[in-house]
Amino acid sequence: MAYAQRVPILTFVQIGLKRQGMLSDRFEWIAIETDLSPSFLKTEKFQQVFREWLLLVQEHHTSLQKTKIDPDELRVGELVSLVSQMKASQLWRLIGAVFAVIAGIAAFAFHVGQSIN
């Protein structure tokens, strides 16, 4: 789940364990091979790695907070920019939704017009 949300991952692997999948080194993270014992948590190596990882998580969280959009503060140019960043499938869904709303209003207006006469 963290990987899907692009949250930094901290991975430790017991020495001697066969490393595959999540346990192998990847571009997105490094699996640190060590003796996983309670005393390891007290070592300077663990403390340093943990602090660095925690900073990455905090930076990720801060960047998410900055990307939230307040609709009340959105300008037309920014709206156009957001639409231009949409994927084609998202744009087609938006166009379909707008068309459905317009068609619904037109059908309602037609029905009201017919009932008046």
mmCIF file of C-alpha atoms in Angstrom:
data_model
loop_
_atom_site.group_PDB
_atom_site.id
_atom_site.type_symbol
_atom_site.label_atom_id
_atom_site.label_comp_id
_atom_site.label_asym_id
_atom_site.label_seq_id
_atom_site.Cartn_x
_atom_site.Cartn_y
_atom_site.Cartn_z
ATOM 1 C CA MET A 1 0.000 0.000 0.000
ATOM 2 C CA ALA A 2 2.835 2.372 0.788
ATOM 3 C CA TYR A 3 4.434 1.663 -2.584
ATOM 4 C CA ALA A 4 1.160 2.370 -4.396
ATOM 5 C CA GLN A 5 0.868 5.696 -2.549
ATOM 6 C CA ARG A 6 4.554 6.464 -3.233
ATOM 7 C CA VAL A 7 5.333 6.599 0.476
ATOM 8 C CA PRO A 8 9.021 5.883 1.213
ATOM 9 C CA ILE A 9 9.588 2.284 2.297
ATOM 10 C CA LEU A 10 12.000 1.109 4.985
ATOM 11 C CA THR A 11 12.967 -2.563 4.633
ATOM 12 C CA PHE A 12 15.254 -4.692 6.788
ATOM 13 C CA VAL A 13 16.169 -8.268 5.907
ATOM 14 C CA GLN A 14 17.509 -10.922 8.277
ATOM 15 C CA ILE A 15 21.041 -11.996 7.313
ATOM 16 C CA GLY A 16 20.930 -15.263 5.374
ATOM 17 C CA LEU A 17 17.323 -14.875 4.183
ATOM 18 C CA LYS A 18 16.788 -15.440 0.459
ATOM 19 C CA ARG A 19 16.010 -12.030 -1.003
ATOM 20 C CA GLN A 20 13.175 -11.916 -3.530
ATOM 21 C CA GLY A 21 10.328 -9.531 -4.301
ATOM 22 C CA MET A 22 9.929 -6.878 -1.601
ATOM 23 C CA LEU A 23 13.099 -8.032 0.135
ATOM 24 C CA SER A 24 15.396 -7.414 -2.824
ATOM 25 C CA ASP A 25 17.070 -4.101 -3.582
ATOM 26 C CA ARG A 26 15.018 -2.010 -5.953
ATOM 27 C CA PHE A 27 15.222 1.414 -7.504
ATOM 28 C CA GLU A 28 12.548 2.662 -5.095
ATOM 29 C CA TRP A 29 14.181 1.358 -1.907
ATOM 30 C CA ILE A 30 17.132 -0.521 -0.483
ATOM 31 C CA ALA A 31 16.608 -3.560 1.715
ATOM 32 C CA ILE A 32 19.121 -3.352 4.548
ATOM 33 C CA GLU A 33 20.551 -6.752 5.477
ATOM 34 C CA THR A 34 21.273 -7.084 9.184
ATOM 35 C CA ASP A 35 20.833 -9.263 12.232
ATOM 36 C CA LEU A 36 17.256 -8.517 13.266
ATOM 37 C CA SER A 37 17.464 -8.589 17.011
ATOM 38 C CA PRO A 38 16.074 -6.174 19.610
ATOM 39 C CA SER A 39 19.564 -4.832 20.190
ATOM 40 C CA PHE A 40 19.744 -3.761 16.526
ATOM 41 C CA LEU A 41 17.082 -1.128 17.226
ATOM 42 C CA LYS A 42 19.458 0.560 19.644
ATOM 43 C CA THR A 43 22.394 0.774 17.229
ATOM 44 C CA GLU A 44 23.510 4.035 15.655
ATOM 45 C CA LYS A 45 23.162 2.453 12.200
ATOM 46 C CA PHE A 46 19.468 1.775 12.753
ATOM 47 C CA GLN A 47 18.859 5.192 14.317
ATOM 48 C CA GLN A 48 20.504 6.971 11.374
ATOM 49 C CA VAL A 49 18.628 4.971 8.729
ATOM 50 C CA PHE A 50 15.360 5.438 10.595
ATOM 51 C CA ARG A 51 15.857 9.217 10.893
ATOM 52 C CA GLU A 52 16.608 9.501 7.166
ATOM 53 C CA TRP A 53 13.536 7.425 6.303
ATOM 54 C CA LEU A 54 11.363 9.479 8.669
ATOM 55 C CA LEU A 55 12.512 12.688 6.950
ATOM 56 C CA LEU A 56 11.543 11.215 3.575
ATOM 57 C CA VAL A 57 8.091 10.299 4.911
ATOM 58 C CA GLN A 58 7.620 13.792 6.337
ATOM 59 C CA GLU A 59 8.707 15.381 3.035
ATOM 60 C CA HIS A 60 6.239 13.140 1.194
ATOM 61 C CA HIS A 61 3.454 14.162 3.581
ATOM 62 C CA THR A 62 4.325 17.853 3.180
ATOM 63 C CA SER A 63 4.313 17.577 -0.607
ATOM 64 C CA LEU A 64 0.844 15.987 -0.469
ATOM 65 C CA GLN A 65 -0.442 18.850 1.665
ATOM 66 C CA LYS A 66 0.834 21.372 -0.871
ATOM 67 C CA THR A 67 -0.912 19.652 -3.796
ATOM 68 C CA LYS A 68 -4.410 19.840 -2.306
ATOM 69 C CA ILE A 69 -6.625 22.156 -4.333
ATOM 70 C CA ASP A 70 -9.064 24.574 -2.747
ATOM 71 C CA PRO A 71 -11.895 25.083 -5.274
ATOM 72 C CA ASP A 72 -12.675 28.534 -3.832
ATOM 73 C CA GLU A 73 -9.150 29.708 -4.649
ATOM 74 C CA LEU A 74 -9.032 28.189 -8.161
ATOM 75 C CA ARG A 75 -8.681 30.624 -11.061
ATOM 76 C CA VAL A 76 -9.938 29.918 -14.589
ATOM 77 C CA GLY A 77 -6.379 29.612 -15.919
ATOM 78 C CA GLU A 78 -5.555 27.067 -13.221
ATOM 79 C CA LEU A 79 -8.722 25.140 -14.074
ATOM 80 C CA VAL A 80 -7.680 25.031 -17.729
ATOM 81 C CA SER A 81 -4.250 23.845 -16.621
ATOM 82 C CA LEU A 82 -5.819 21.055 -14.548
ATOM 83 C CA VAL A 83 -8.000 19.960 -17.465
ATOM 84 C CA SER A 84 -4.982 19.957 -19.774
ATOM 85 C CA GLN A 85 -3.201 17.590 -17.354
ATOM 86 C CA MET A 86 -6.038 15.045 -17.464
ATOM 87 C CA LYS A 87 -5.608 11.716 -19.166
ATOM 88 C CA ALA A 88 -7.768 11.154 -22.240
ATOM 89 C CA SER A 89 -10.048 8.712 -20.423
ATOM 90 C CA GLN A 90 -10.585 11.216 -17.593
ATOM 91 C CA LEU A 91 -11.387 13.982 -20.070
ATOM 92 C CA TRP A 92 -13.914 11.789 -21.896
ATOM 93 C CA ARG A 93 -15.597 10.959 -18.578
ATOM 94 C CA LEU A 94 -15.781 14.663 -17.743
ATOM 95 C CA ILE A 95 -17.252 15.489 -21.153
ATOM 96 C CA GLY A 96 -19.764 12.632 -20.761
ATOM 97 C CA ALA A 97 -20.805 13.869 -17.318
ATOM 98 C CA VAL A 98 -21.266 17.439 -18.560
ATOM 99 C CA PHE A 99 -23.276 16.172 -21.553
ATOM 100 C CA ALA A 100 -25.455 14.018 -19.263
ATOM 101 C CA VAL A 101 -26.222 17.014 -17.023
ATOM 102 C CA ILE A 102 -27.104 19.197 -20.014
ATOM 103 C CA ALA A 103 -29.270 16.435 -21.519
ATOM 104 C CA GLY A 104 -31.035 15.971 -18.162
ATOM 105 C CA ILE A 105 -31.782 19.693 -17.896
ATOM 106 C CA ALA A 106 -33.033 19.785 -21.501
ATOM 107 C CA ALA A 107 -35.287 16.748 -20.941
ATOM 108 C CA PHE A 108 -36.670 18.275 -17.748
ATOM 109 C CA ALA A 109 -37.327 21.603 -19.491
ATOM 110 C CA PHE A 110 -39.039 19.796 -22.384
ATOM 111 C CA HIS A 111 -41.223 17.809 -19.954
ATOM 112 C CA VAL A 112 -42.182 20.990 -18.068
ATOM 113 C CA GLY A 113 -42.945 22.742 -21.353
ATOM 114 C CA GLN A 114 -45.187 19.880 -22.495
ATOM 115 C CA SER A 115 -47.103 19.821 -19.221
ATOM 116 C CA ILE A 116 -47.792 23.582 -19.356
ATOM 117 C CA ASN A 117 -49.511 23.312 -22.728
#
